[in-house]
Amino acid sequence: MTRETAATARSYTPWQATALVTLRLLIGWHFLYEGLGKLVNPYWSSASYLGEARWLFQNQFLNIASSEAALRVVDFLNVWGLTLIGLALLLGLFARAAAIGAVVLLALYYIVAPPFVGFTYAVPMEGSYLVVNKVLIELAAVLVLLAFPTSGIFGLDRFLPWTRPGAVGGLRRAQA
Amino acid sequence: MTDERKDVGGDQPAADSPADWTTMSRRGWLKALVSIPVIGVFVYNFVRKRAAEATKRQAIMAELGVSERGPAVIPDLISKPPGERLRVGIIGFGGEGEALVRHAGFAHPGWVEDARKAVAENPRDKQLEVYLNQQDLNIAITAVCDVFDVRAERGIAASQVEVRPGGGALPAAKRYRRYQDMLQSGDVDAVIIATPDHWHSRMTMDAVAEGIHVYCEKCMTRTEEEALAMHAAVKASDIVFQLGHQNRASESHNKAREIIAANILGPITLVEATTNRNTPWGAWVWDIHEEGNPATIDWEHFQEPAAHKVPFNLGRFFRWRCWYDYGTGLSGDLLSHEYDAVNQILEVGIPKSAVSSGGIYYFKDGRDVPDVFQSVFEYPDRDLTVMYSATLANGRNRSAVFMGHDASMRVSGSLTVSADSDSTRYEQKIKDRMIDPSVPMFTYQPGLKGIDAVTSATEEYFASRGLLYTYQGGRRVSSYHLLIGEWLDVIRNGGQTSCNIDRGFEEAITCHMATRSYLEGRRVTWDPVRRRIV
């Protein structure tokens, strides 16, 4: 955190700050429920989703899905990743790390089953998508959170010793 | 815009020390904790949703009286560790015979090598892992009988394979050219019969005469007369008999029995069972071995019990299921599976009547058994019709459906139960939106976690019906292995096999009723007093 960041943080209008914090809370809520929902469902497994893989890293995804041990690790990482990222975004604690994690997870989800022309899936999608789907849009929304951090003021990051007062969280921006 | 900007962070003192928050203003605290109410709302809704789901689930499950968790009505078919080593002979080392011996713990070394290559190419291929994880059944393959030299040699090679559960090569099996010599040799305690159907009853009855236990492939016999004689002989003996219907060891089929016992479906009036396959292999157009010729195949011995004797014929030898001389086509090969599954789940026994139809509509290759075949069985005492329908020229997956007044149950490798929208029993629950007839109220999927690579279309067909693999505690186990294991366990420790001679008799008679009806173009009935198809 630098003085520049701190100064930048102060430069959001209340309207901008409200919009950004709302976006962060909504995405956090979504991640947290996706994680907890899977955590409490004894039948949930990422196998069927990974089994749909047909693009980049297809073989790796399929191998994970077919290996009991690998699947257990991936399921664990996914469930707890989602839960902790959701909690972090909601609380505004370690929000930058959480956002980076969210981008990685969302990118993986997108890569497994991208809505490209000619790709059909056993499980029908709930909407109509061409190249762009909700996963990609959520990924872009998390990029917005990374670019315009808010947790340094509206979140527990504010209490972290290394967060300078007034800082909004991680990303360094040139002062306008 | 710039002049509109307000200093949103400016409520803090401009101090640099990390402990700034100790002096933070009230507004600063409020901002830092802005999400706490949101988290409160989340937790409130999450707990409510969970509670609502749990109530609904519990209400349904209490109503149904079964658990969604896995069954394990078949925790472990092998009740005790295998005791002394049993000496097993194999009669007929073709595709099925080789598979049975492998699932008993003796794979052909060539198969092991191929399986290793398959795993190297595709780590998802589980066949080697499943094979090696099998329980060591503590048997030795001491004798092999096959009329084709190449297959007899393969059997001998398998009997002394080094890579096997339990480990270590055993002495080579002895080859017998006549199964009678094997039975009389004193070298075998039990035999696996995996020959074409026209041999089953003769071999079993000869084994009975020697006091040798029998595991016999389906269909149990080729004719009604053979079924009557074989049933009588086995019943009068002390041998342990198991008919090779792997569905008996399948988790979902056992779960289905639980569903029926709990009377979840209400009165069942109709069961639809089907077979669809769409490959030449699935229609028994099996490979003709390049080394097959009159010098390597004892053709006269092969066709000895057959109704019609014909000159040496490679097609008839390697694709025997296409001719009534050696089997009964769809009836004995695949209706038998579906029927036995229905019999396992509903315990229906022999039907009162059967009507069949069909024809040779696609594989016009000289066969005399139909490739499209329908049978309708009536059970007036049970107020039930069982319908079977099959084509070998379409692969659409149709799992068996049990139709009750209150709910329908689909059974294959997995199992679903859906309430009927006009059900009497669930009427109130449907009105209260506790039960939604458009989604299954009960799903049971053994081994749900993880996917397997299953290769050929025919294998996929069997796997989808729980006939290749089943799951124990989420781990994939071959259902052949479990069924053979159960047979050996009963030989050692006593008890009943799950597909014993009575179940086999019901299977054989039912299949022969279907065949007779098709061949004679009329409705046939079973006379339980005279014990005859009329």
Tab-separated table of C-alpha atoms in Angstrom, chain A residues 3 7-14 16-17 21 24-25 28-30 32-33 36-37 40-45 47-48 50-51 58-63 65-68 71 75 87 89-92 152-156 158-167 173 176, chain B residues 1 4-21 24-25 27-36 38-39 41-43 45-46 49-50 53 67-70 121-126 129 443-445 448-453 473-476:
chain	number	residue	atom	x	y	z
A	3	ARG	CA	0.229	6.855	-0.291
A	7	ALA	CA	-5.194	8.880	-2.070
A	8	THR	CA	-6.869	6.984	-4.926
A	9	ALA	CA	-9.166	5.243	-2.498
A	10	ARG	CA	-10.472	8.482	-1.314
A	11	SER	CA	-11.282	9.450	-4.839
A	12	TYR	CA	-14.350	7.103	-5.308
A	13	THR	CA	-17.593	8.988	-5.216
A	14	PRO	CA	-20.127	7.470	-2.777
A	16	GLN	CA	-18.943	4.442	-7.176
A	17	ALA	CA	-18.006	3.047	-3.780
A	21	VAL	CA	-18.902	-2.760	-2.616
A	24	ARG	CA	-18.047	-7.457	-4.143
A	25	LEU	CA	-20.729	-8.556	-1.684
A	28	GLY	CA	-18.823	-13.091	-2.303
A	29	TRP	CA	-22.339	-14.293	-1.484
A	30	HIS	CA	-22.422	-16.373	-4.653
A	32	LEU	CA	-19.852	-18.698	-0.365
A	33	TYR	CA	-23.116	-20.408	-1.212
A	36	LEU	CA	-21.251	-24.351	1.349
A	37	GLY	CA	-23.905	-25.884	-0.885
A	40	VAL	CA	-23.233	-30.029	2.811
A	41	ASN	CA	-24.187	-32.218	-0.150
A	42	PRO	CA	-22.706	-35.696	0.391
A	43	TYR	CA	-23.349	-36.624	-3.232
A	44	TRP	CA	-21.640	-33.650	-4.806
A	45	SER	CA	-18.541	-34.267	-6.853
A	47	ALA	CA	-16.464	-35.525	-11.576
A	48	SER	CA	-19.473	-35.043	-13.803
A	50	LEU	CA	-14.826	-32.425	-15.292
A	51	GLY	CA	-16.110	-35.357	-17.320
A	58	GLN	CA	-9.085	-32.029	-21.539
A	59	ASN	CA	-6.953	-35.037	-20.700
A	60	GLN	CA	-5.844	-33.638	-17.362
A	61	PHE	CA	-9.421	-32.866	-16.364
A	62	LEU	CA	-10.626	-36.313	-17.390
A	63	ASN	CA	-7.753	-37.950	-15.532
A	65	ALA	CA	-12.315	-37.122	-12.757
A	66	SER	CA	-11.391	-40.770	-13.084
A	67	SER	CA	-8.928	-40.912	-10.215
A	68	GLU	CA	-10.497	-41.277	-6.816
A	71	LEU	CA	-10.824	-36.183	-7.309
A	75	ASP	CA	-13.194	-31.583	-4.663
A	87	LEU	CA	-16.193	-15.397	2.926
A	89	LEU	CA	-14.989	-11.160	-0.409
A	90	LEU	CA	-17.967	-10.723	1.885
A	91	LEU	CA	-15.831	-9.731	4.858
A	92	GLY	CA	-13.392	-7.745	2.793
A	152	GLY	CA	-9.272	-1.348	2.644
A	153	ILE	CA	-12.133	0.903	3.709
A	154	PHE	CA	-15.274	-1.200	3.433
A	155	GLY	CA	-13.935	-4.415	4.926
A	156	LEU	CA	-11.753	-6.035	7.516
A	158	ARG	CA	-8.884	-1.981	7.006
A	159	PHE	CA	-7.684	-3.485	10.275
A	160	LEU	CA	-4.664	-5.251	8.823
A	161	PRO	CA	-1.487	-3.732	10.111
A	162	TRP	CA	-0.006	-3.425	6.644
A	163	THR	CA	-3.036	-1.744	5.162
A	164	ARG	CA	-2.398	1.940	5.302
A	165	PRO	CA	-5.234	4.047	6.495
A	166	GLY	CA	-7.373	5.105	3.644
A	167	ALA	CA	-6.064	2.419	1.355
A	173	ARG	CA	-3.070	2.857	-9.518
A	176	ALA	CA	-5.150	10.845	-11.735
B	1	MET	CA	-16.904	14.733	-12.185
B	4	GLU	CA	-18.181	15.831	-7.238
B	5	ARG	CA	-15.792	13.391	-5.672
B	6	LYS	CA	-15.974	13.061	-1.979
B	7	ASP	CA	-13.238	11.756	0.148
B	8	VAL	CA	-14.817	8.421	1.077
B	9	GLY	CA	-11.838	7.375	3.153
B	10	GLY	CA	-11.320	10.726	4.711
B	11	ASP	CA	-12.941	9.965	7.996
B	12	GLN	CA	-9.741	8.445	9.258
B	13	PRO	CA	-6.980	10.204	11.025
B	14	ALA	CA	-4.029	10.592	8.692
B	15	ALA	CA	-1.695	8.550	10.832
B	16	ASP	CA	0.705	5.963	9.473
B	17	SER	CA	1.106	3.521	12.338
B	18	PRO	CA	-0.364	0.010	11.873
B	19	ALA	CA	-2.334	0.434	15.074
B	20	ASP	CA	-4.385	3.195	13.528
B	21	TRP	CA	-7.593	1.248	13.932
B	24	MET	CA	-10.534	4.761	14.245
B	25	SER	CA	-13.667	6.820	14.197
B	27	ARG	CA	-17.824	5.902	10.939
B	28	GLY	CA	-14.613	4.113	10.049
B	29	TRP	CA	-15.674	1.088	12.071
B	30	LEU	CA	-19.076	1.078	10.450
B	31	LYS	CA	-17.522	1.138	7.004
B	32	ALA	CA	-15.072	-1.655	7.804
B	33	LEU	CA	-17.890	-3.812	9.101
B	34	VAL	CA	-20.338	-2.878	6.349
B	35	SER	CA	-20.722	-6.498	5.222
B	36	ILE	CA	-21.627	-7.937	8.632
B	38	VAL	CA	-25.065	-9.039	4.700
B	39	ILE	CA	-23.365	-12.043	6.265
B	41	VAL	CA	-28.738	-12.256	6.058
B	42	PHE	CA	-26.719	-14.985	4.322
B	43	VAL	CA	-26.493	-17.157	7.417
B	45	ASN	CA	-31.207	-17.722	4.659
B	46	PHE	CA	-28.712	-20.561	4.502
B	49	LYS	CA	-32.946	-23.294	3.328
B	50	ARG	CA	-31.108	-26.180	4.954
B	53	GLU	CA	-34.691	-29.128	2.689
B	67	SER	CA	-32.600	-44.625	2.996
B	68	GLU	CA	-30.987	-42.906	0.076
B	69	ARG	CA	-27.605	-43.975	1.267
B	70	GLY	CA	-26.084	-46.967	-0.112
B	121	GLU	CA	-2.372	-44.784	-22.855
B	122	ASN	CA	-5.358	-43.839	-20.795
B	123	PRO	CA	-4.950	-43.579	-17.020
B	124	ARG	CA	-8.738	-43.600	-16.751
B	125	ASP	CA	-8.815	-47.211	-17.832
B	126	LYS	CA	-9.649	-49.102	-14.661
B	129	GLU	CA	-6.895	-51.918	-11.171
B	443	THR	CA	-32.159	-41.427	-6.694
B	444	TYR	CA	-29.619	-44.015	-5.980
B	445	GLN	CA	-26.393	-43.973	-7.886
B	448	LEU	CA	-21.382	-41.695	-8.118
B	449	LYS	CA	-18.038	-40.072	-7.487
B	450	GLY	CA	-15.651	-40.471	-10.377
B	451	ILE	CA	-15.986	-41.606	-13.956
B	452	ASP	CA	-14.638	-44.722	-15.595
B	453	ALA	CA	-13.455	-45.385	-19.071
B	473	GLY	CA	-18.737	-48.678	-0.662
B	474	GLY	CA	-18.131	-46.517	-3.726
B	475	ARG	CA	-15.408	-48.814	-5.072
B	476	ARG	CA	-15.860	-50.460	-8.409
